[in-house]
mmCIF file of C-alpha atoms and ligand atoms in Angstrom:
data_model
loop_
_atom_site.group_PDB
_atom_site.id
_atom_site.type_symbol
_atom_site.label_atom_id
_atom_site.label_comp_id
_atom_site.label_asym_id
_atom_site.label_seq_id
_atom_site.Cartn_x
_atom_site.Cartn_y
_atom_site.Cartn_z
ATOM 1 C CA UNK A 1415 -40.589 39.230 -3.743
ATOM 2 C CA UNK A 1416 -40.942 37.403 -0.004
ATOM 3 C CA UNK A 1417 -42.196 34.406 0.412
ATOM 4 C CA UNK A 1418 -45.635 33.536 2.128
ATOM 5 C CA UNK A 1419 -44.316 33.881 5.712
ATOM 6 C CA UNK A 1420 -47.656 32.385 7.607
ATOM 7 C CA UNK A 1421 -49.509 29.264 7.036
ATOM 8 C CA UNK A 1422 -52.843 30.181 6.010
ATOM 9 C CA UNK A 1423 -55.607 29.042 9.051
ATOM 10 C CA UNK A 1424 -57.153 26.645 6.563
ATOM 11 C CA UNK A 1425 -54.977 25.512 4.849
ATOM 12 C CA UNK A 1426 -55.291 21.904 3.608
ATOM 13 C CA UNK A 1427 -52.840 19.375 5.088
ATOM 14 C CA UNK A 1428 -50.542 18.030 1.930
ATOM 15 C CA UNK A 1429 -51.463 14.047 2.638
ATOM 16 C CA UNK A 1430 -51.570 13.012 -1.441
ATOM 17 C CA UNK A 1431 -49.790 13.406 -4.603
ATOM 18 C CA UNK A 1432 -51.753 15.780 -5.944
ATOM 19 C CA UNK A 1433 -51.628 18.113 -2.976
ATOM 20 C CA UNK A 1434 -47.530 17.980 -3.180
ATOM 21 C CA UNK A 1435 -47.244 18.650 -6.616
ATOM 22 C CA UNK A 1436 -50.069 21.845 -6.587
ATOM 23 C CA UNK A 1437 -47.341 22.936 -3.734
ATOM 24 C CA UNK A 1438 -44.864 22.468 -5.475
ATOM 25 C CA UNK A 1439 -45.568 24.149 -8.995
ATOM 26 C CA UNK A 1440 -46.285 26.799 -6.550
ATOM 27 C CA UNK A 1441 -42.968 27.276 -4.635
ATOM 28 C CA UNK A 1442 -41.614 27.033 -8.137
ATOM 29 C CA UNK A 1443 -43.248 30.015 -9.063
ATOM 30 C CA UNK A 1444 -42.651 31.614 -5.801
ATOM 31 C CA UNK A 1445 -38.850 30.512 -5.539
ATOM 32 C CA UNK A 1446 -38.554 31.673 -9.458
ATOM 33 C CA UNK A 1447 -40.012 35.686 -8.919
ATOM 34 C CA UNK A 1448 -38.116 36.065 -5.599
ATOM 35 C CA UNK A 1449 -34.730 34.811 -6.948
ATOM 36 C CA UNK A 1450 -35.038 36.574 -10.293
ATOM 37 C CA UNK A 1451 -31.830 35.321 -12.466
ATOM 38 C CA UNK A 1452 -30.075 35.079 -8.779
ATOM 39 C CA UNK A 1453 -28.061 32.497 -7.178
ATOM 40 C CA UNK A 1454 -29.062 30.839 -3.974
ATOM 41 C CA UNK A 1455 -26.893 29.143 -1.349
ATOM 42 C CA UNK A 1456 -28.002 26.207 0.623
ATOM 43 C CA UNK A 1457 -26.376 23.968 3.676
ATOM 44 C CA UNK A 1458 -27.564 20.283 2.798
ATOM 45 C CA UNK A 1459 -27.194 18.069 5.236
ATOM 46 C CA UNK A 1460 -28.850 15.117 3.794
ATOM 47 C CA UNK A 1461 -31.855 15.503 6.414
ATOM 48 C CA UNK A 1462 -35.046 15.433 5.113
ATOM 49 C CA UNK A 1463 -36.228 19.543 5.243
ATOM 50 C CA UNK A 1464 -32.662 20.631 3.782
ATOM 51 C CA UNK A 1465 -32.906 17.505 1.107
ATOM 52 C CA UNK A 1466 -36.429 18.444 -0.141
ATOM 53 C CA UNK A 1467 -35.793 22.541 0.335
ATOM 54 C CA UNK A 1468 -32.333 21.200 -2.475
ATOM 55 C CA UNK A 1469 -35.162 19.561 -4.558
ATOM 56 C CA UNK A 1470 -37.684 22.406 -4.969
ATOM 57 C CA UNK A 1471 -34.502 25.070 -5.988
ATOM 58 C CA UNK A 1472 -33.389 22.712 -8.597
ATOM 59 C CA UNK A 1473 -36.803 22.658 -10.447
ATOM 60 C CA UNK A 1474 -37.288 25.987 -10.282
ATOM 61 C CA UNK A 1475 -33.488 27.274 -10.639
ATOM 62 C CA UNK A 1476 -31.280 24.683 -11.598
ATOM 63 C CA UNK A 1477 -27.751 24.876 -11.365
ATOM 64 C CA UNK A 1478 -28.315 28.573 -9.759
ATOM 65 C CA UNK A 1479 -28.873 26.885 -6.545
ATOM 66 C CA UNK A 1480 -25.262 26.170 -5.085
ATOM 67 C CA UNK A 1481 -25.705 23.716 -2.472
ATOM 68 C CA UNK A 1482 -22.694 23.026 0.060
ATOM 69 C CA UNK A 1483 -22.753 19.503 2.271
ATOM 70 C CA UNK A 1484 -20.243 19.321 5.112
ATOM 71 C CA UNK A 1485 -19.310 16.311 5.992
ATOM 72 C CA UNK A 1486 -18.457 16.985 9.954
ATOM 73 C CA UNK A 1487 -17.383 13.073 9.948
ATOM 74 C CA UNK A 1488 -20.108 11.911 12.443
ATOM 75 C CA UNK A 1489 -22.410 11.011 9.922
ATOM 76 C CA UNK A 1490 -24.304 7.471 9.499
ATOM 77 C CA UNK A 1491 -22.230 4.774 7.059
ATOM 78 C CA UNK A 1492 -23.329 5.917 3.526
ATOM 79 C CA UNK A 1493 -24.761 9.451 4.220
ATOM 80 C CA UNK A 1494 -22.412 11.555 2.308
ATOM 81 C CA UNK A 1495 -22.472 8.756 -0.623
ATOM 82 C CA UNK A 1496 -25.986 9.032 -0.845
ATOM 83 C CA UNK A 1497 -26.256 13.458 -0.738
ATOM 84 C CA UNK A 1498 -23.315 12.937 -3.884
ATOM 85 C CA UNK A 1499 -25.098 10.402 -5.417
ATOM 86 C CA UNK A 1500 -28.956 11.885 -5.314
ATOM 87 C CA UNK A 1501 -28.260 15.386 -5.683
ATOM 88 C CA UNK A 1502 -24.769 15.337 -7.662
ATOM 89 C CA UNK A 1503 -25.240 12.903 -9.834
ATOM 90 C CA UNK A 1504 -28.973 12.051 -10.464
ATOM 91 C CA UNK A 1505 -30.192 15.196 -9.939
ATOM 92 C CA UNK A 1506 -27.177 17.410 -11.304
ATOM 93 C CA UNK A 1507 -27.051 19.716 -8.610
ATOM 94 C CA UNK A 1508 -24.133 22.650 -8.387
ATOM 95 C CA UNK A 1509 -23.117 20.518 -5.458
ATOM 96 C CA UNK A 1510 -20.274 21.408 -3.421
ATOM 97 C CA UNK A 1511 -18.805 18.755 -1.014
ATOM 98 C CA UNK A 1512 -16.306 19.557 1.855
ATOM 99 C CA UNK A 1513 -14.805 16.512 4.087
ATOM 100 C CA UNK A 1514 -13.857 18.491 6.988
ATOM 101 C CA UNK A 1515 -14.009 15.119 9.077
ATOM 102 C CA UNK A 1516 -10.125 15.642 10.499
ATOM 103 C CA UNK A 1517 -10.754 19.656 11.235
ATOM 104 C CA UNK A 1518 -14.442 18.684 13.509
ATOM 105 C CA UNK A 1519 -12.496 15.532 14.782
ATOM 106 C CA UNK A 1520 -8.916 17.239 15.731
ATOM 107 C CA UNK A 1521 -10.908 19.822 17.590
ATOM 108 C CA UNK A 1522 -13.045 17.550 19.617
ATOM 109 C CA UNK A 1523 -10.019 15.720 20.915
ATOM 110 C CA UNK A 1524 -10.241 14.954 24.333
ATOM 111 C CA UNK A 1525 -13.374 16.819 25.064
ATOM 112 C CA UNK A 1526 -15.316 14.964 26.798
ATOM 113 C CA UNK A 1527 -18.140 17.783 27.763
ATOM 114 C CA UNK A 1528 -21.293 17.065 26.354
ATOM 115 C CA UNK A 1529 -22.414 20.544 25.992
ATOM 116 C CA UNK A 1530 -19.037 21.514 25.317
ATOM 117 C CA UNK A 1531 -18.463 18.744 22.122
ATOM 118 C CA UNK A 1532 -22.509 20.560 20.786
ATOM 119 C CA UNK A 1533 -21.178 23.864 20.974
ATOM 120 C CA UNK A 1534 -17.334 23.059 18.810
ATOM 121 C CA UNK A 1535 -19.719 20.667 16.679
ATOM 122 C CA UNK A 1536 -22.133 23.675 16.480
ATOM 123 C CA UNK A 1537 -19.361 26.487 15.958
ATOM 124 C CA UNK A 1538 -16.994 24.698 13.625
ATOM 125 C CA UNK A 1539 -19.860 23.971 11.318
ATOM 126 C CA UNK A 1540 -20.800 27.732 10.700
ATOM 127 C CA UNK A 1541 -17.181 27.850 10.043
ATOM 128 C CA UNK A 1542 -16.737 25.585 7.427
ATOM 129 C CA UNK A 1543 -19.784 26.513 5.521
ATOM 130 C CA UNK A 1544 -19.025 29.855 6.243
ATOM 131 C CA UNK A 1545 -15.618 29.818 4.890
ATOM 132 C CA UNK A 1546 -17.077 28.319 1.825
ATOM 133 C CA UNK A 1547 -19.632 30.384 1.070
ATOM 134 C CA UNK A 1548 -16.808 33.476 1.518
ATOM 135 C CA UNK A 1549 -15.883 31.654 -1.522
ATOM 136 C CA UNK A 1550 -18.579 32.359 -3.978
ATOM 137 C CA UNK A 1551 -19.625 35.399 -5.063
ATOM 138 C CA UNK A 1552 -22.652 37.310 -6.591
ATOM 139 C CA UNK A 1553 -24.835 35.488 -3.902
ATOM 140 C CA UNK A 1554 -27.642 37.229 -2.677
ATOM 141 C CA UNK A 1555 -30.219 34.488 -1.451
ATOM 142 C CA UNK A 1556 -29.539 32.105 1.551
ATOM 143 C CA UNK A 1557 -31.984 29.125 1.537
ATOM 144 C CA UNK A 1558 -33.009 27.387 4.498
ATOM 145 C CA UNK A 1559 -35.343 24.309 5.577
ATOM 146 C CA UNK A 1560 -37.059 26.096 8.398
ATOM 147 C CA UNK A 1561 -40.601 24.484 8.558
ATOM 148 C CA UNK A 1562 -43.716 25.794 10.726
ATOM 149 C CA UNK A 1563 -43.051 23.534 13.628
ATOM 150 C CA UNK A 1564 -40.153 25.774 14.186
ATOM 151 C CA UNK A 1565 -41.735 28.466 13.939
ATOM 152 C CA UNK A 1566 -44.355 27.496 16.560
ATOM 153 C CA UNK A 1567 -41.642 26.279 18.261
ATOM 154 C CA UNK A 1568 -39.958 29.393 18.541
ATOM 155 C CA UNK A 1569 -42.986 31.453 19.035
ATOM 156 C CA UNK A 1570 -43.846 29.569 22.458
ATOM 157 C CA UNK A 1571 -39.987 30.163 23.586
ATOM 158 C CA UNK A 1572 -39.313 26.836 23.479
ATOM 159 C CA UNK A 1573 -36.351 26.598 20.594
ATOM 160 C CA UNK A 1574 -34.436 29.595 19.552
ATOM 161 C CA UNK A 1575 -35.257 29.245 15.742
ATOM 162 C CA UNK A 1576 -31.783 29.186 14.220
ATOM 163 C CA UNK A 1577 -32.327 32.121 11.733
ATOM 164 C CA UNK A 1578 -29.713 32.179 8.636
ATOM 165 C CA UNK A 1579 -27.973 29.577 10.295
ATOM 166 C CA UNK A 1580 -25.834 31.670 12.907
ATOM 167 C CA UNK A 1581 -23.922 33.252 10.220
ATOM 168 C CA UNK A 1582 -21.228 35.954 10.661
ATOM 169 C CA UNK A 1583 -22.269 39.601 9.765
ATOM 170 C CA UNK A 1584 -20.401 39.844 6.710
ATOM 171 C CA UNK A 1585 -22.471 37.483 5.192
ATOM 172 C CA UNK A 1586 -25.696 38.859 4.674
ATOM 173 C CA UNK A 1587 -28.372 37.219 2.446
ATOM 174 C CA UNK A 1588 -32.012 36.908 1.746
ATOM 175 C CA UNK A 1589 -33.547 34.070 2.933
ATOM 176 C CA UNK A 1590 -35.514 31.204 1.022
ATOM 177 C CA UNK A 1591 -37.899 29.217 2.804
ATOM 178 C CA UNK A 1592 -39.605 27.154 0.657
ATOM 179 C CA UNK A 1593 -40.927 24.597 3.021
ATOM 180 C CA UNK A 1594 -41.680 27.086 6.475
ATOM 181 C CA UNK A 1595 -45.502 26.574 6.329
ATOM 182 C CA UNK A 1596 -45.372 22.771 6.307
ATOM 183 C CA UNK A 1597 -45.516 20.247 8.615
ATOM 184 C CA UNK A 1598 -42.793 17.508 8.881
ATOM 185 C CA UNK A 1599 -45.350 14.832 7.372
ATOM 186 C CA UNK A 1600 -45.816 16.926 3.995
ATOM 187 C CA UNK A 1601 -42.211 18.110 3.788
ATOM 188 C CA UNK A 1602 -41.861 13.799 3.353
ATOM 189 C CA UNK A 1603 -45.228 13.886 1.264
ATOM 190 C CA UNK A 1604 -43.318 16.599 -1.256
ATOM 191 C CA UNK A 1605 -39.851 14.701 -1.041
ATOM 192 C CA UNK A 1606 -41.752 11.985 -1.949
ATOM 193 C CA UNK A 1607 -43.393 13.268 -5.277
ATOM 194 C CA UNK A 1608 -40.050 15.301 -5.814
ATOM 195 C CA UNK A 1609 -38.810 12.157 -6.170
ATOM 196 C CA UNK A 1610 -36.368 11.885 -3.546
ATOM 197 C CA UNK A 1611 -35.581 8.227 -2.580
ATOM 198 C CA UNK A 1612 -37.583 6.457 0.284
ATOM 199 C CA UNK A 1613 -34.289 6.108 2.327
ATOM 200 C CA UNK A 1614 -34.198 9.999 2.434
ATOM 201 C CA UNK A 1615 -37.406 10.909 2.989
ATOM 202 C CA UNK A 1616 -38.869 8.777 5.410
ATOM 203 C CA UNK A 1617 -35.219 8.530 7.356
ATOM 204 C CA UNK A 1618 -35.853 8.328 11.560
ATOM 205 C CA UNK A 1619 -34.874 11.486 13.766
ATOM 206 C CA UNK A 1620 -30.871 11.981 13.799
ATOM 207 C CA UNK A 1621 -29.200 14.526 15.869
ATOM 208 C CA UNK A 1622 -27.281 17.778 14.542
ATOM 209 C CA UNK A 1623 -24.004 16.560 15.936
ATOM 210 C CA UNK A 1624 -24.679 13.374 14.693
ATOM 211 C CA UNK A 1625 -22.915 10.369 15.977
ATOM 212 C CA UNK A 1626 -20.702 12.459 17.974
ATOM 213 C CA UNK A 1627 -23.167 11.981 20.753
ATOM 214 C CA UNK A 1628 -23.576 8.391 20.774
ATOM 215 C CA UNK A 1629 -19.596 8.083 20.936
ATOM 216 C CA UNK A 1630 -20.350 9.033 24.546
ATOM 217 C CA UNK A 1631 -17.544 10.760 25.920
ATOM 218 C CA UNK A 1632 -14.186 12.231 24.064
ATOM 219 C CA UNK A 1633 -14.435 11.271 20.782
ATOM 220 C CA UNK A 1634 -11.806 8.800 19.120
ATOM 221 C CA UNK A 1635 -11.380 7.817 15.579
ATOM 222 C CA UNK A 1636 -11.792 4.105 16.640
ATOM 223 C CA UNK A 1637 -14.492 3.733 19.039
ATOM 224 C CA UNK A 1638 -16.350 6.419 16.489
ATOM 225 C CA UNK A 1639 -16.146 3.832 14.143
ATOM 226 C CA UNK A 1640 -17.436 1.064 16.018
ATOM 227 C CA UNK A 1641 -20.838 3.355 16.209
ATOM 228 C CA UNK A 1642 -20.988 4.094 12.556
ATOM 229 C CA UNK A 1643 -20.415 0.357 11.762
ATOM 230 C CA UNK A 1644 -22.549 -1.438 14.621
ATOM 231 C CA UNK A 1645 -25.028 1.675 13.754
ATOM 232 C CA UNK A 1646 -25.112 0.393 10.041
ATOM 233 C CA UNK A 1647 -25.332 -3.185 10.914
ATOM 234 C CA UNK A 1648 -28.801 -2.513 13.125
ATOM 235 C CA UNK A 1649 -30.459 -0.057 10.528
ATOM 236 C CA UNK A 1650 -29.878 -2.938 7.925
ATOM 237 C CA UNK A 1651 -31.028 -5.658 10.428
ATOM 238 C CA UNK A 1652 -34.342 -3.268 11.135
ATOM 239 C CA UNK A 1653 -34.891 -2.905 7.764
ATOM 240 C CA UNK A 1654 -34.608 -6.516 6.769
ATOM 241 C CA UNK A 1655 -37.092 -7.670 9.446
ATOM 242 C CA UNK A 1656 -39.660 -5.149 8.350
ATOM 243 C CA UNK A 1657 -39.215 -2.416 11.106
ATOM 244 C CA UNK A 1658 -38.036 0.768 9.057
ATOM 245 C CA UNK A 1659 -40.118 2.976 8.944
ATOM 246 C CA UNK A 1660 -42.245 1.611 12.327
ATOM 247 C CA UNK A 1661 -39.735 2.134 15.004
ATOM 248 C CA UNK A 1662 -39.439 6.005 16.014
ATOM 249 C CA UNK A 1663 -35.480 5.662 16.314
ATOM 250 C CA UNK A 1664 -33.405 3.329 16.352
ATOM 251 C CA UNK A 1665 -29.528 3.396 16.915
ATOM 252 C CA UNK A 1666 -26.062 2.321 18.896
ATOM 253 C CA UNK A 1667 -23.847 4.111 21.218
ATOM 254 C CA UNK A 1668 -20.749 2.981 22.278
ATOM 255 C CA UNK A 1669 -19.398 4.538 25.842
ATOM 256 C CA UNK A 1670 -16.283 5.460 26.272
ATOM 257 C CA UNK A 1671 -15.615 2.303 29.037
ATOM 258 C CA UNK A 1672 -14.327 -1.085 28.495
ATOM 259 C CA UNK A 1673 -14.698 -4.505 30.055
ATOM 260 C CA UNK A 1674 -13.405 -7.726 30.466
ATOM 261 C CA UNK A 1675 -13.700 -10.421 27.924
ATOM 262 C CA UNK A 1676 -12.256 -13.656 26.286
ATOM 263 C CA UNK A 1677 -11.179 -14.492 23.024
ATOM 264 C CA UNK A 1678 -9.453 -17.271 21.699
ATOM 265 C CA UNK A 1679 -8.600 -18.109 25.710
ATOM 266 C CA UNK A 1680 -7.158 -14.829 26.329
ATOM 267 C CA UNK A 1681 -8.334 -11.951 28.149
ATOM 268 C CA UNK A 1682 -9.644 -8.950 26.319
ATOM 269 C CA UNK A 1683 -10.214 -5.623 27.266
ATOM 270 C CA UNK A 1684 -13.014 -4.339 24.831
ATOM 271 C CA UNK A 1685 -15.766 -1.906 24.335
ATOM 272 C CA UNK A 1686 -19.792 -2.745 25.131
ATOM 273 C CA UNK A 1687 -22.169 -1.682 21.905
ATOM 274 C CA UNK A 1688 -25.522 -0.404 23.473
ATOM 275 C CA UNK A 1689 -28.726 -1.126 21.337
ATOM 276 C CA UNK A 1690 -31.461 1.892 21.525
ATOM 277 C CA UNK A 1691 -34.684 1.641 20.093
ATOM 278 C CA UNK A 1692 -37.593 3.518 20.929
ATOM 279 C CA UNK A 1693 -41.119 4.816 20.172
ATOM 280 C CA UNK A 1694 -42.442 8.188 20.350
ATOM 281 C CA UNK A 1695 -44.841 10.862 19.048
ATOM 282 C CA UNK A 1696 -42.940 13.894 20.136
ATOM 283 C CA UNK A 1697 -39.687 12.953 21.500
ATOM 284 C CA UNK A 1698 -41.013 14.443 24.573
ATOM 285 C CA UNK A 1699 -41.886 11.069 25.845
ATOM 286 C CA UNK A 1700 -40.659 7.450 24.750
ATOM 287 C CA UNK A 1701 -41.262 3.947 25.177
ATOM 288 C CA UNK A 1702 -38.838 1.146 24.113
ATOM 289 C CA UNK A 1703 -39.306 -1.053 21.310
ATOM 290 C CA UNK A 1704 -40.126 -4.330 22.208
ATOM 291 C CA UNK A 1705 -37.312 -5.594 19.550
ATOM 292 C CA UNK A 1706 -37.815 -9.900 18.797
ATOM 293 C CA UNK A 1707 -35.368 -11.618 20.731
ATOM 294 C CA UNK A 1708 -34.114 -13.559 17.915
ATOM 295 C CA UNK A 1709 -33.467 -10.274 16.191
ATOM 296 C CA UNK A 1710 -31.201 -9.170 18.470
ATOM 297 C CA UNK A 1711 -29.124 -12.397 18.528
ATOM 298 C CA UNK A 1712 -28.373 -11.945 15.434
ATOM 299 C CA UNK A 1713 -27.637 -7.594 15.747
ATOM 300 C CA UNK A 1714 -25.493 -9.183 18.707
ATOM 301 C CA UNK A 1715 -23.520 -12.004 16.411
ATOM 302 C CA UNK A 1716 -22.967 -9.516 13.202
ATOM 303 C CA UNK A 1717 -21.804 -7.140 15.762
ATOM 304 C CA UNK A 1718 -19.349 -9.630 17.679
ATOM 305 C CA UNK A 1719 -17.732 -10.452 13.704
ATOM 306 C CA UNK A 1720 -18.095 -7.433 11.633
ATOM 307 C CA UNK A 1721 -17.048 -4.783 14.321
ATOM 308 C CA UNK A 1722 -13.424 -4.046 15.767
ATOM 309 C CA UNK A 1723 -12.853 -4.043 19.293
ATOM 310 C CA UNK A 1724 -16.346 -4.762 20.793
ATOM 311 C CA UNK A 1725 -16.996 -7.535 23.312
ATOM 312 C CA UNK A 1726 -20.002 -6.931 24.684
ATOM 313 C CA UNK A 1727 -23.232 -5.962 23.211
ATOM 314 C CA UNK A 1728 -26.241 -4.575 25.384
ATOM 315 C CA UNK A 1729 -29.786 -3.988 24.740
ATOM 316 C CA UNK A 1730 -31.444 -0.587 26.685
ATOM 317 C CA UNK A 1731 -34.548 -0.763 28.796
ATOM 318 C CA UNK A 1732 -35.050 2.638 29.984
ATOM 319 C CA UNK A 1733 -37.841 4.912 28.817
ATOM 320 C CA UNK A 1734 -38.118 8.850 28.623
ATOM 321 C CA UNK A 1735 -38.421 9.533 31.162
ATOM 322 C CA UNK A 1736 -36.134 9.052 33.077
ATOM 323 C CA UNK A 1737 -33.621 8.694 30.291
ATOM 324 C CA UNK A 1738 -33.251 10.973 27.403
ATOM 325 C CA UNK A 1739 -33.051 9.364 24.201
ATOM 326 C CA UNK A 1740 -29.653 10.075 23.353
ATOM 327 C CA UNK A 1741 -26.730 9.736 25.535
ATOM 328 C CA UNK A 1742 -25.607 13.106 25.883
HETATM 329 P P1 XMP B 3128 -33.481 13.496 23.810
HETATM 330 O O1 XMP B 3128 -32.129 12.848 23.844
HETATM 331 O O2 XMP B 3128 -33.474 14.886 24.395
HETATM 332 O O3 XMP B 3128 -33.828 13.675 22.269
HETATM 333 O O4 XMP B 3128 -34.553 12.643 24.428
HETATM 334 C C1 XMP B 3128 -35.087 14.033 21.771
HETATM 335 C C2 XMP B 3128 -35.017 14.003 20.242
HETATM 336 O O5 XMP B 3128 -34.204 15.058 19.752
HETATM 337 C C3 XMP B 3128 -33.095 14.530 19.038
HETATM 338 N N1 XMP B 3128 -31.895 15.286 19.445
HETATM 339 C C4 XMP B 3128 -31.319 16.254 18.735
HETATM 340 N N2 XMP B 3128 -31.616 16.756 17.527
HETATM 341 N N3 XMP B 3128 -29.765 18.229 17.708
HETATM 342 C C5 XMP B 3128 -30.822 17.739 17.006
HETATM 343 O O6 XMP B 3128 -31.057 18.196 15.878
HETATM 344 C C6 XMP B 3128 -29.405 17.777 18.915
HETATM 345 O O7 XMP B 3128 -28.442 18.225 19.505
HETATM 346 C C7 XMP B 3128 -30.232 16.726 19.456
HETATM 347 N N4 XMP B 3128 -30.202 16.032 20.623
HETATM 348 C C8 XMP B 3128 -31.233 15.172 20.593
HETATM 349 C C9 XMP B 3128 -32.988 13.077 19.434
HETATM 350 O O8 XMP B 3128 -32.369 12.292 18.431
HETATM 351 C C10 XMP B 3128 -34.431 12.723 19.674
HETATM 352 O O9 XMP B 3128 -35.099 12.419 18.476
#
């Protein structure tokens, strides 16, 4: 049986408990008569649509749900960690983990293209998860974490919606969409009575390619890490002074230039962490976050002694328009 493909005109919003879990005894149902005793294959990324689509299949189908999380090594410090740790291990998901990290990073060597590192980022990550699904047999159902944004999205021509993930002919499923009539504020308000942890579902905006374009430039393994680590360092600093949660996005990038410095009297030639933070409704438009001074002292100082090869740090000004949000 297919799924409920339209969100019904009046349709209550899902703002309270109560409204999640009547949704969700009802996907149960639904997810349960489509599926029948069949397995289901799902690409978990850790975001929030593919973490709460993972929740729903394990209620209703348990360990019939096989979910598979690349790790294309531009994730954020303790993302993979916490997909093992939630779904594997608390929620005892048929989870299948692949640490392609060297394959996405060997082929992005030296490109310095941004459109160019999207589409290798893009390509190699059908790949993997296609090579891995090639893998497994007997399954019919493919489930996804398409939501009705994307759908209006896609109906006004403004975002190809990325049906069955790109996926090469030979593999051919049915699709699951548990969550396409939702918005993205009761997808969280589900998460949130499925239990997933705060951290998950209430997690800021993060691009598909991940920190691959806030290494601006050709990626390296080093200056990669400086992101992930001075990236770590501000989400704990924001969350400590009580802005989780309040600022739209928040993150580093770190260029692929270096400047002068001094250390210990001799001269250094280092890389310059930039500090993004902004506010938005939309993404369409975005205003910076007016970030406490003091705050980012001390970003700046944990920056300057927990992160290799950094001598400058930098705070951004600039608003969308006229700059994007992310670098590249
Ligand atoms: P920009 O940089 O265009 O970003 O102002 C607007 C919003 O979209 C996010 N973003 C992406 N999300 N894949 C994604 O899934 C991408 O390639 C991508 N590029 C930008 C960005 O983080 C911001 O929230």
């Amino acid at each position: 049986m297919q799924q409920l493909l339209v969100r019904p005109e009046n349709m209550k919003r899902i703002d309270t408990p109560e409204l999640a879990k009547a949704y969700i005894d009802e996907q149960v149902a639904a997810i349960r008569a489509q599926v029948g005793d069949g397995k289901v294959l799902l690409a978990l990324s850790g975001g929030v649509d593919s973490s709460v689509v993972a929740a729903l299949l394990i209620k209703a189908i348990g360990d019939r749900l096989v979910a598979v999380h690349v790790n294309h090594g531009l994730l954020r410090k303790g993302e993979p960690e916490q997909v093992i740790e939630v779904f594997r291990n608390q929620m005892h998901a048929n989870l299948i983990y692949v640490d392609a990290t060297d394959r996405f990073l060997d082929k992005l060597a030296g490109v310095s293209d941004p459109e160019t590192k999207r589409k290798i980022i893009g390509k190699e990550f059908i790949e993997v998860f296609a090579e891995e699904a090639r893998k497994l047999t007997g399954i019919r159902f493919l489930a996804q974490g398409t939501i009705w944004p994307d759908i209006l999205e896609s109906e006004a021509g403004i975002k190809a919606h990325h049906n069955a993930g790109g996926l090469p002919a030979d593999l051919s499923f049915e699709l699951v969409e548990p969550v396409r009539i939702l918005f993205k504020d009761e997808v969280r308000m589900v998460g949130k009575t499925l239990g997933l942890p705060d951290g998950m579902v209430y997690r800021q905006p993060f691009p598909g390619p991940g920190l691959g374009v806030r290494c601006v430039g050709a990626i390296t393994r080093d200056r990669l890490e400086a992101v992930r680590e001075s990236d770590a360092i501000l989400r704990e600093e924001f969350a400590a002074a009580g802005l989780q949660g309040k600022v739209w996005q928040y993150f580093t990038v770190v260029p692929d230039m270096k400047s002068t410095g001094i250390k210990n009297g001799k001269r250094t030639d280092d890389w310059m962490v930039i500090i993004r933070a902004v506010n938005s409704v939309d993404a369409v438009t975005a205003s910076i976050e007016e970030v406490p001074y003091a705050l980012l002292l001390k970003i700046r100082d944990r920056i300057f002694k927990e992160v290799k090869g950094v001598n400058r740090v930098l705070y951004d000004l600039s608003s969308k328009p006229l700059a994007t949000i992310e670098y590249e």
